[in-house]
mmCIF file of N, CA and C in Angstrom:
data_model
loop_
_atom_site.group_PDB
_atom_site.id
_atom_site.type_symbol
_atom_site.label_atom_id
_atom_site.label_comp_id
_atom_site.label_asym_id
_atom_site.label_seq_id
_atom_site.Cartn_x
_atom_site.Cartn_y
_atom_site.Cartn_z
ATOM 1 N N GLN C 262 22.010 14.284 -11.396
ATOM 2 C CA GLN C 262 22.036 14.734 -10.018
ATOM 3 C C GLN C 262 20.772 14.273 -9.302
ATOM 4 N N VAL C 263 20.943 13.774 -8.102
ATOM 5 C CA VAL C 263 19.819 13.309 -7.290
ATOM 6 C C VAL C 263 19.859 14.038 -5.958
ATOM 7 N N GLN C 264 18.774 14.673 -5.617
ATOM 8 C CA GLN C 264 18.674 15.329 -4.317
ATOM 9 C C GLN C 264 17.670 14.559 -3.464
ATOM 10 N N LEU C 265 18.045 14.317 -2.211
ATOM 11 C CA LEU C 265 17.248 13.482 -1.328
ATOM 12 C C LEU C 265 16.870 14.256 -0.065
ATOM 13 N N VAL C 266 15.637 14.102 0.355
ATOM 14 C CA VAL C 266 15.165 14.758 1.570
ATOM 15 C C VAL C 266 14.405 13.735 2.411
ATOM 16 N N GLU C 267 14.941 13.464 3.609
ATOM 17 C CA GLU C 267 14.283 12.542 4.518
ATOM 18 C C GLU C 267 13.295 13.286 5.410
ATOM 19 N N SER C 268 12.309 12.551 5.879
ATOM 20 C CA SER C 268 11.366 13.078 6.858
ATOM 21 C C SER C 268 10.788 11.909 7.646
ATOM 22 N N GLY C 269 10.136 12.244 8.754
ATOM 23 C CA GLY C 269 9.451 11.222 9.531
ATOM 24 C C GLY C 269 10.106 10.859 10.841
ATOM 25 N N GLY C 270 11.306 11.358 11.079
ATOM 26 C CA GLY C 270 11.949 11.060 12.344
ATOM 27 C C GLY C 270 11.207 11.715 13.507
ATOM 28 N N ALA C 271 11.291 11.079 14.679
ATOM 29 C CA ALA C 271 10.573 11.585 15.845
ATOM 30 C C ALA C 271 11.071 10.890 17.098
ATOM 31 N N LEU C 272 10.535 11.324 18.214
ATOM 32 C CA LEU C 272 10.741 10.657 19.499
ATOM 33 C C LEU C 272 9.596 9.673 19.692
ATOM 34 N N VAL C 273 9.934 8.429 19.967
ATOM 35 C CA VAL C 273 8.911 7.389 20.120
ATOM 36 C C VAL C 273 9.311 6.458 21.254
ATOM 37 N N GLN C 274 8.325 5.867 21.896
ATOM 38 C CA GLN C 274 8.617 4.920 22.971
ATOM 39 C C GLN C 274 9.018 3.563 22.402
ATOM 40 N N ALA C 275 9.785 2.842 23.182
ATOM 41 C CA ALA C 275 10.173 1.493 22.777
ATOM 42 C C ALA C 275 8.920 0.665 22.477
ATOM 43 N N GLY C 276 9.015 -0.102 21.409
ATOM 44 C CA GLY C 276 7.878 -0.890 20.964
ATOM 45 C C GLY C 276 7.014 -0.186 19.943
ATOM 46 N N GLY C 277 7.241 1.099 19.762
ATOM 47 C CA GLY C 277 6.452 1.875 18.823
ATOM 48 C C GLY C 277 6.929 1.738 17.391
ATOM 49 N N SER C 278 6.293 2.499 16.513
ATOM 50 C CA SER C 278 6.587 2.444 15.089
ATOM 51 C C SER C 278 6.767 3.839 14.517
ATOM 52 N N LEU C 279 7.534 3.901 13.455
ATOM 53 C CA LEU C 279 7.704 5.122 12.677
ATOM 54 C C LEU C 279 7.845 4.732 11.220
ATOM 55 N N ARG C 280 7.472 5.648 10.344
ATOM 56 C CA ARG C 280 7.754 5.480 8.935
ATOM 57 C C ARG C 280 8.552 6.670 8.441
ATOM 58 N N LEU C 281 9.738 6.381 7.959
ATOM 59 C CA LEU C 281 10.572 7.408 7.358
ATOM 60 C C LEU C 281 10.303 7.470 5.861
ATOM 61 N N SER C 282 10.395 8.672 5.330
ATOM 62 C CA SER C 282 10.250 8.871 3.896
ATOM 63 C C SER C 282 11.499 9.544 3.356
ATOM 64 N N CYS C 283 11.800 9.248 2.116
ATOM 65 C CA CYS C 283 12.932 9.874 1.449
ATOM 66 C C CYS C 283 12.465 10.253 0.050
ATOM 67 N N ALA C 284 12.329 11.532 -0.174
ATOM 68 C CA ALA C 284 11.853 12.023 -1.462
ATOM 69 C C ALA C 284 13.024 12.486 -2.305
ATOM 70 N N SER C 285 12.952 12.141 -3.577
ATOM 71 C CA SER C 285 14.022 12.506 -4.510
ATOM 72 C C SER C 285 13.511 13.464 -5.560
ATOM 73 N N SER C 286 14.383 14.379 -5.953
ATOM 74 C CA SER C 286 14.019 15.325 -6.998
ATOM 75 C C SER C 286 14.538 14.899 -8.362
ATOM 76 N N GLY C 287 15.343 13.821 -8.372
ATOM 77 C CA GLY C 287 15.960 13.417 -9.623
ATOM 78 C C GLY C 287 15.020 12.656 -10.525
ATOM 79 N N ARG C 288 15.171 12.855 -11.838
ATOM 80 C CA ARG C 288 14.340 12.149 -12.785
ATOM 81 C C ARG C 288 14.733 10.697 -12.949
ATOM 82 N N THR C 289 15.975 10.373 -12.529
ATOM 83 C CA THR C 289 16.459 9.005 -12.702
ATOM 84 C C THR C 289 16.391 8.211 -11.410
ATOM 85 N N PHE C 290 15.539 8.616 -10.520
ATOM 86 C CA PHE C 290 15.394 7.959 -9.228
ATOM 87 C C PHE C 290 15.223 6.457 -9.362
ATOM 88 N N SER C 291 14.443 6.038 -10.329
ATOM 89 C CA SER C 291 14.097 4.624 -10.430
ATOM 90 C C SER C 291 15.280 3.741 -10.811
ATOM 91 N N SER C 292 16.363 4.322 -11.273
ATOM 92 C CA SER C 292 17.517 3.532 -11.678
ATOM 93 C C SER C 292 18.584 3.437 -10.597
ATOM 94 N N TYR C 293 18.281 3.906 -9.399
ATOM 95 C CA TYR C 293 19.230 3.871 -8.293
ATOM 96 C C TYR C 293 18.790 2.874 -7.225
ATOM 97 N N ASN C 294 19.776 2.180 -6.683
ATOM 98 C CA ASN C 294 19.527 1.469 -5.440
ATOM 99 C C ASN C 294 19.350 2.510 -4.339
ATOM 100 N N MET C 295 18.400 2.291 -3.469
ATOM 101 C CA MET C 295 18.142 3.241 -2.396
ATOM 102 C C MET C 295 18.434 2.584 -1.055
ATOM 103 N N GLY C 296 19.433 3.111 -0.389
ATOM 104 C CA GLY C 296 19.841 2.540 0.881
ATOM 105 C C GLY C 296 19.427 3.413 2.053
ATOM 106 N N TRP C 297 19.314 2.765 3.190
ATOM 107 C CA TRP C 297 19.106 3.455 4.456
ATOM 108 C C TRP C 297 20.284 3.130 5.370
ATOM 109 N N PHE C 298 20.811 4.156 5.977
ATOM 110 C CA PHE C 298 21.907 4.018 6.923
ATOM 111 C C PHE C 298 21.549 4.796 8.180
ATOM 112 N N ARG C 299 22.261 4.509 9.252
ATOM 113 C CA ARG C 299 22.045 5.271 10.478
ATOM 114 C C ARG C 299 23.369 5.487 11.187
ATOM 115 N N GLN C 300 23.390 6.540 11.960
ATOM 116 C CA GLN C 300 24.599 6.864 12.714
ATOM 117 C C GLN C 300 24.218 7.375 14.086
ATOM 118 N N ALA C 301 24.659 6.661 15.093
ATOM 119 C CA ALA C 301 24.456 7.066 16.471
ATOM 120 C C ALA C 301 25.670 7.857 16.936
ATOM 121 N N PRO C 302 25.512 8.686 17.952
ATOM 122 C CA PRO C 302 26.641 9.482 18.448
ATOM 123 C C PRO C 302 27.835 8.603 18.816
ATOM 124 N N GLY C 303 28.991 8.972 18.305
ATOM 125 C CA GLY C 303 30.204 8.241 18.624
ATOM 126 C C GLY C 303 30.392 6.934 17.881
ATOM 127 N N LYS C 304 29.472 6.643 16.981
ATOM 128 C CA LYS C 304 29.559 5.389 16.234
ATOM 129 C C LYS C 304 29.677 5.650 14.742
ATOM 130 N N GLU C 305 30.143 4.638 14.036
ATOM 131 C CA GLU C 305 30.242 4.759 12.593
ATOM 132 C C GLU C 305 28.865 4.618 11.942
ATOM 133 N N ARG C 306 28.771 5.156 10.741
ATOM 134 C CA ARG C 306 27.536 5.014 9.981
ATOM 135 C C ARG C 306 27.370 3.542 9.613
ATOM 136 N N GLU C 307 26.176 3.016 9.833
ATOM 137 C CA GLU C 307 25.964 1.594 9.585
ATOM 138 C C GLU C 307 24.795 1.364 8.633
ATOM 139 N N PHE C 308 24.916 0.302 7.901
ATOM 140 C CA PHE C 308 23.886 -0.102 6.950
ATOM 141 C C PHE C 308 22.636 -0.560 7.694
ATOM 142 N N VAL C 309 21.486 -0.157 7.178
ATOM 143 C CA VAL C 309 20.212 -0.586 7.748
ATOM 144 C C VAL C 309 19.430 -1.431 6.745
ATOM 145 N N ALA C 310 19.249 -0.879 5.548
ATOM 146 C CA ALA C 310 18.425 -1.570 4.551
ATOM 147 C C ALA C 310 18.722 -0.991 3.176
ATOM 148 N N VAL C 311 18.363 -1.758 2.159
ATOM 149 C CA VAL C 311 18.482 -1.266 0.790
ATOM 150 C C VAL C 311 17.378 -1.895 -0.043
ATOM 151 N N ILE C 312 16.911 -1.135 -1.018
ATOM 152 C CA ILE C 312 15.965 -1.673 -1.983
ATOM 153 C C ILE C 312 16.574 -1.488 -3.363
ATOM 154 N N ILE C 313 16.623 -2.556 -4.112
ATOM 155 C CA ILE C 313 17.334 -2.593 -5.380
ATOM 156 C C ILE C 313 16.472 -2.028 -6.495
ATOM 157 N N TRP C 314 17.094 -1.257 -7.373
ATOM 158 C CA TRP C 314 16.321 -0.540 -8.386
ATOM 159 C C TRP C 314 15.684 -1.484 -9.393
ATOM 160 N N SER C 315 16.361 -2.580 -9.729
ATOM 161 C CA SER C 315 15.919 -3.398 -10.864
ATOM 162 C C SER C 315 14.696 -4.245 -10.554
ATOM 163 N N ASP C 316 14.613 -4.758 -9.329
ATOM 164 C CA ASP C 316 13.509 -5.672 -9.031
ATOM 165 C C ASP C 316 12.865 -5.407 -7.674
ATOM 166 N N SER C 317 13.278 -4.320 -7.032
ATOM 167 C CA SER C 317 12.762 -3.943 -5.708
ATOM 168 C C SER C 317 13.008 -4.997 -4.638
ATOM 169 N N SER C 318 14.008 -5.825 -4.854
ATOM 170 C CA SER C 318 14.371 -6.746 -3.780
ATOM 171 C C SER C 318 14.989 -5.945 -2.637
ATOM 172 N N THR C 319 14.872 -6.469 -1.446
ATOM 173 C CA THR C 319 15.333 -5.748 -0.264
ATOM 174 C C THR C 319 16.301 -6.593 0.553
ATOM 175 N N TYR C 320 17.196 -5.907 1.225
ATOM 176 C CA TYR C 320 18.169 -6.531 2.103
ATOM 177 C C TYR C 320 18.259 -5.695 3.379
ATOM 178 N N TYR C 321 18.473 -6.398 4.484
ATOM 179 C CA TYR C 321 18.448 -5.720 5.774
ATOM 180 C C TYR C 321 19.634 -6.129 6.639
ATOM 181 N N ALA C 322 20.008 -5.226 7.520
ATOM 182 C CA ALA C 322 20.967 -5.581 8.560
ATOM 183 C C ALA C 322 20.304 -6.578 9.502
ATOM 184 N N ASP C 323 21.084 -7.459 10.058
ATOM 185 C CA ASP C 323 20.549 -8.471 10.967
ATOM 186 C C ASP C 323 19.832 -7.815 12.151
ATOM 187 N N SER C 324 20.315 -6.662 12.566
ATOM 188 C CA SER C 324 19.764 -6.005 13.747
ATOM 189 C C SER C 324 18.349 -5.478 13.542
ATOM 190 N N VAL C 325 17.922 -5.335 12.286
ATOM 191 C CA VAL C 325 16.594 -4.791 12.014
ATOM 192 C C VAL C 325 15.710 -5.772 11.247
ATOM 193 N N LYS C 326 16.267 -6.879 10.852
ATOM 194 C CA LYS C 326 15.507 -7.837 10.052
ATOM 195 C C LYS C 326 14.273 -8.301 10.816
ATOM 196 N N GLY C 327 13.156 -8.307 10.135
ATOM 197 C CA GLY C 327 11.905 -8.698 10.772
ATOM 198 C C GLY C 327 11.174 -7.551 11.440
ATOM 199 N N ARG C 328 11.837 -6.422 11.609
ATOM 200 C CA ARG C 328 11.202 -5.251 12.237
ATOM 201 C C ARG C 328 11.059 -4.086 11.266
ATOM 202 N N PHE C 329 12.013 -3.936 10.361
ATOM 203 C CA PHE C 329 12.007 -2.826 9.413
ATOM 204 C C PHE C 329 11.667 -3.346 8.019
ATOM 205 N N THR C 330 10.987 -2.505 7.260
ATOM 206 C CA THR C 330 10.647 -2.841 5.881
ATOM 207 C C THR C 330 10.875 -1.627 4.992
ATOM 208 N N SER C 331 11.614 -1.845 3.919
ATOM 209 C CA SER C 331 11.848 -0.772 2.962
ATOM 210 C C SER C 331 10.988 -0.984 1.723
ATOM 211 N N SER C 332 10.462 0.096 1.197
ATOM 212 C CA SER C 332 9.667 0.029 -0.029
ATOM 213 C C SER C 332 9.909 1.291 -0.832
ATOM 214 N N ARG C 333 9.492 1.268 -2.077
ATOM 215 C CA ARG C 333 9.680 2.447 -2.923
ATOM 216 C C ARG C 333 8.467 2.641 -3.806
ATOM 217 N N ASP C 334 8.227 3.904 -4.111
ATOM 218 C CA ASP C 334 7.167 4.285 -5.040
ATOM 219 C C ASP C 334 7.832 5.125 -6.117
ATOM 220 N N ASN C 335 8.143 4.492 -7.239
ATOM 221 C CA ASN C 335 8.871 5.207 -8.294
ATOM 222 C C ASN C 335 8.040 6.335 -8.901
ATOM 223 N N ALA C 336 6.746 6.183 -8.889
ATOM 224 C CA ALA C 336 5.886 7.243 -9.434
ATOM 225 C C ALA C 336 5.964 8.507 -8.591
ATOM 226 N N LYS C 337 6.215 8.337 -7.298
ATOM 227 C CA LYS C 337 6.331 9.481 -6.383
ATOM 228 C C LYS C 337 7.773 9.824 -6.078
ATOM 229 N N ASN C 338 8.712 9.082 -6.687
ATOM 230 C CA ASN C 338 10.144 9.310 -6.414
ATOM 231 C C ASN C 338 10.436 9.279 -4.923
ATOM 232 N N THR C 339 9.859 8.318 -4.244
ATOM 233 C CA THR C 339 9.969 8.256 -2.796
ATOM 234 C C THR C 339 10.256 6.827 -2.350
ATOM 235 N N VAL C 340 11.120 6.720 -1.354
ATOM 236 C CA VAL C 340 11.393 5.443 -0.717
ATOM 237 C C VAL C 340 11.018 5.572 0.754
ATOM 238 N N TYR C 341 10.581 4.460 1.322
ATOM 239 C CA TYR C 341 10.088 4.456 2.693
ATOM 240 C C TYR C 341 10.842 3.434 3.537
ATOM 241 N N LEU C 342 10.916 3.719 4.825
ATOM 242 C CA LEU C 342 11.431 2.744 5.776
ATOM 243 C C LEU C 342 10.423 2.651 6.910
ATOM 244 N N GLN C 343 9.676 1.556 6.921
ATOM 245 C CA GLN C 343 8.729 1.305 7.997
ATOM 246 C C GLN C 343 9.463 0.620 9.128
ATOM 247 N N MET C 344 9.419 1.218 10.294
ATOM 248 C CA MET C 344 10.159 0.705 11.439
ATOM 249 C C MET C 344 9.172 0.326 12.542
ATOM 250 N N ASN C 345 9.129 -0.937 12.875
ATOM 251 C CA ASN C 345 8.240 -1.441 13.920
ATOM 252 C C ASN C 345 9.049 -2.004 15.078
ATOM 253 N N SER C 346 8.392 -2.178 16.195
ATOM 254 C CA SER C 346 9.037 -2.754 17.389
ATOM 255 C C SER C 346 10.350 -2.057 17.692
ATOM 256 N N LEU C 347 10.313 -0.762 17.692
ATOM 257 C CA LEU C 347 11.539 0.018 17.873
ATOM 258 C C LEU C 347 12.137 -0.206 19.258
ATOM 259 N N LYS C 348 13.457 -0.172 19.269
ATOM 260 C CA LYS C 348 14.231 -0.380 20.492
ATOM 261 C C LYS C 348 15.102 0.853 20.755
ATOM 262 N N PRO C 349 15.478 1.068 21.991
ATOM 263 C CA PRO C 349 16.361 2.213 22.282
ATOM 264 C C PRO C 349 17.637 2.198 21.448
ATOM 265 N N GLU C 350 18.142 1.024 21.138
ATOM 266 C CA GLU C 350 19.374 0.947 20.342
ATOM 267 C C GLU C 350 19.165 1.324 18.883
ATOM 268 N N ASP C 351 17.923 1.567 18.482
ATOM 269 C CA ASP C 351 17.655 2.077 17.140
ATOM 270 C C ASP C 351 17.826 3.595 17.067
ATOM 271 N N THR C 352 18.047 4.226 18.193
ATOM 272 C CA THR C 352 18.226 5.669 18.232
ATOM 273 C C THR C 352 19.435 6.089 17.401
ATOM 274 N N ALA C 353 19.221 6.995 16.460
ATOM 275 C CA ALA C 353 20.286 7.428 15.556
ATOM 276 C C ALA C 353 19.726 8.469 14.595
ATOM 277 N N VAL C 354 20.619 9.081 13.843
ATOM 278 C CA VAL C 354 20.217 9.856 12.680
ATOM 279 C C VAL C 354 20.155 8.880 11.501
ATOM 280 N N TYR C 355 19.029 8.891 10.834
ATOM 281 C CA TYR C 355 18.814 7.988 9.698
ATOM 282 C C TYR C 355 18.974 8.765 8.394
ATOM 283 N N TYR C 356 19.723 8.166 7.485
ATOM 284 C CA TYR C 356 19.998 8.766 6.187
ATOM 285 C C TYR C 356 19.512 7.849 5.074
ATOM 286 N N CYS C 357 18.989 8.440 4.035
ATOM 287 C CA CYS C 357 18.795 7.661 2.820
ATOM 288 C C CYS C 357 19.882 8.057 1.822
ATOM 289 N N ALA C 358 20.169 7.137 0.935
ATOM 290 C CA ALA C 358 21.243 7.341 -0.020
ATOM 291 C C ALA C 358 20.911 6.646 -1.325
ATOM 292 N N ALA C 359 21.439 7.194 -2.401
ATOM 293 C CA ALA C 359 21.213 6.629 -3.730
ATOM 294 C C ALA C 359 22.549 6.243 -4.347
ATOM 295 N N GLY C 360 22.582 5.084 -4.965
ATOM 296 C CA GLY C 360 23.807 4.637 -5.596
ATOM 297 C C GLY C 360 23.548 3.572 -6.629
ATOM 298 N N LYS C 361 24.566 3.311 -7.443
ATOM 299 C CA LYS C 361 24.429 2.304 -8.488
ATOM 300 C C LYS C 361 25.409 1.159 -8.319
ATOM 301 N N SER C 362 26.245 1.238 -7.289
ATOM 302 C CA SER C 362 27.211 0.173 -7.060
ATOM 303 C C SER C 362 26.514 -1.076 -6.538
ATOM 304 N N GLY C 363 27.128 -2.210 -6.826
ATOM 305 C CA GLY C 363 26.620 -3.468 -6.305
ATOM 306 C C GLY C 363 27.033 -3.726 -4.871
ATOM 307 N N VAL C 364 27.892 -2.875 -4.320
ATOM 308 C CA VAL C 364 28.338 -3.022 -2.931
ATOM 309 C C VAL C 364 27.304 -2.341 -2.051
ATOM 310 N N ILE C 365 26.210 -2.970 -1.856
ATOM 311 C CA ILE C 365 25.032 -2.294 -1.318
ATOM 312 C C ILE C 365 25.086 -2.034 0.182
ATOM 313 N N ARG C 366 25.970 -2.713 0.905
ATOM 314 C CA ARG C 366 26.007 -2.547 2.360
ATOM 315 C C ARG C 366 27.050 -1.550 2.841
ATOM 316 N N SER C 367 27.816 -0.988 1.923
ATOM 317 C CA SER C 367 28.855 -0.033 2.293
ATOM 318 C C SER C 367 28.414 1.379 1.982
ATOM 319 N N TRP C 368 28.497 2.258 2.966
ATOM 320 C CA TRP C 368 28.055 3.636 2.737
ATOM 321 C C TRP C 368 28.914 4.315 1.681
ATOM 322 N N ARG C 369 30.153 3.835 1.519
ATOM 323 C CA ARG C 369 31.057 4.442 0.545
ATOM 324 C C ARG C 369 30.607 4.213 -0.893
ATOM 325 N N ALA C 370 29.723 3.281 -1.095
ATOM 326 C CA ALA C 370 29.286 2.948 -2.448
ATOM 327 C C ALA C 370 28.150 3.832 -2.943
ATOM 328 N N TYR C 371 27.671 4.727 -2.112
ATOM 329 C CA TYR C 371 26.524 5.548 -2.474
ATOM 330 C C TYR C 371 26.976 6.955 -2.855
ATOM 331 N N ASP C 372 26.304 7.485 -3.856
ATOM 332 C CA ASP C 372 26.734 8.745 -4.450
ATOM 333 C C ASP C 372 26.000 9.963 -3.896
ATOM 334 N N TYR C 373 24.765 9.784 -3.484
ATOM 335 C CA TYR C 373 23.950 10.911 -3.054
ATOM 336 C C TYR C 373 23.332 10.603 -1.701
ATOM 337 N N TRP C 374 23.262 11.638 -0.871
ATOM 338 C CA TRP C 374 22.783 11.487 0.504
ATOM 339 C C TRP C 374 21.799 12.579 0.866
ATOM 340 N N GLY C 375 20.849 12.201 1.707
ATOM 341 C CA GLY C 375 19.993 13.190 2.310
ATOM 342 C C GLY C 375 20.643 13.800 3.536
ATOM 343 N N GLN C 376 19.940 14.712 4.157
ATOM 344 C CA GLN C 376 20.488 15.440 5.297
ATOM 345 C C GLN C 376 20.323 14.680 6.610
ATOM 346 N N GLY C 377 19.501 13.662 6.599
ATOM 347 C CA GLY C 377 19.281 12.851 7.792
ATOM 348 C C GLY C 377 18.064 13.296 8.590
ATOM 349 N N THR C 378 17.501 12.340 9.304
ATOM 350 C CA THR C 378 16.373 12.626 10.179
ATOM 351 C C THR C 378 16.582 11.874 11.492
ATOM 352 N N GLN C 379 16.321 12.549 12.604
ATOM 353 C CA GLN C 379 16.612 11.983 13.923
ATOM 354 C C GLN C 379 15.491 11.063 14.383
ATOM 355 N N VAL C 380 15.877 9.870 14.784
ATOM 356 C CA VAL C 380 14.959 8.931 15.416
ATOM 357 C C VAL C 380 15.459 8.679 16.836
ATOM 358 N N THR C 381 14.606 8.927 17.807
ATOM 359 C CA THR C 381 14.955 8.701 19.197
ATOM 360 C C THR C 381 13.922 7.774 19.822
ATOM 361 N N VAL C 382 14.411 6.676 20.383
ATOM 362 C CA VAL C 382 13.526 5.684 20.996
ATOM 363 C C VAL C 382 13.790 5.673 22.489
ATOM 364 N N SER C 383 12.784 6.011 23.248
ATOM 365 C CA SER C 383 12.935 6.055 24.703
ATOM 366 C C SER C 383 12.530 4.716 25.312
ATOM 367 N N SER C 384 13.193 4.392 26.417
ATOM 368 C CA SER C 384 12.916 3.099 27.074
ATOM 369 C C SER C 384 11.809 3.232 28.101
#
C-alpha cells in the first residue's frame, strides 16, 4: 500500500514558479513510477510528467516541457515537480500518482493517488 500526500500548491502570478511535493508513506516507494497529472475544471485529467523508478528518467507533456522538472528523493520518499514560467493555462488541481505499469502517460495505469493540490496562475 502506498499513501501519497501532495503539497505546495498556491496562487501565483504568470511567469512565477512553484515546487510541488509528494510524500509517500510506503516502504516500496522507490519501486514505483511516480507520475504527475492535472485536472482543470470541466476538463479531463491530463498527464504532466513522470519519473521512472529504475533509472529516474523523466518524461513530460509537450505543454510543460522545458518549464517543469520532476525529481525524486528515495531516501525521503518524496517526489517533486518544479514548475517555472507558469502560465494561466497551468491552473488546475495537480495530483501525484504511483504505478508500475509501462503505460506511463495514462492516468488509468496508476494504482495510488494523492488528494491533489490546487495551483492557480493569475494573468
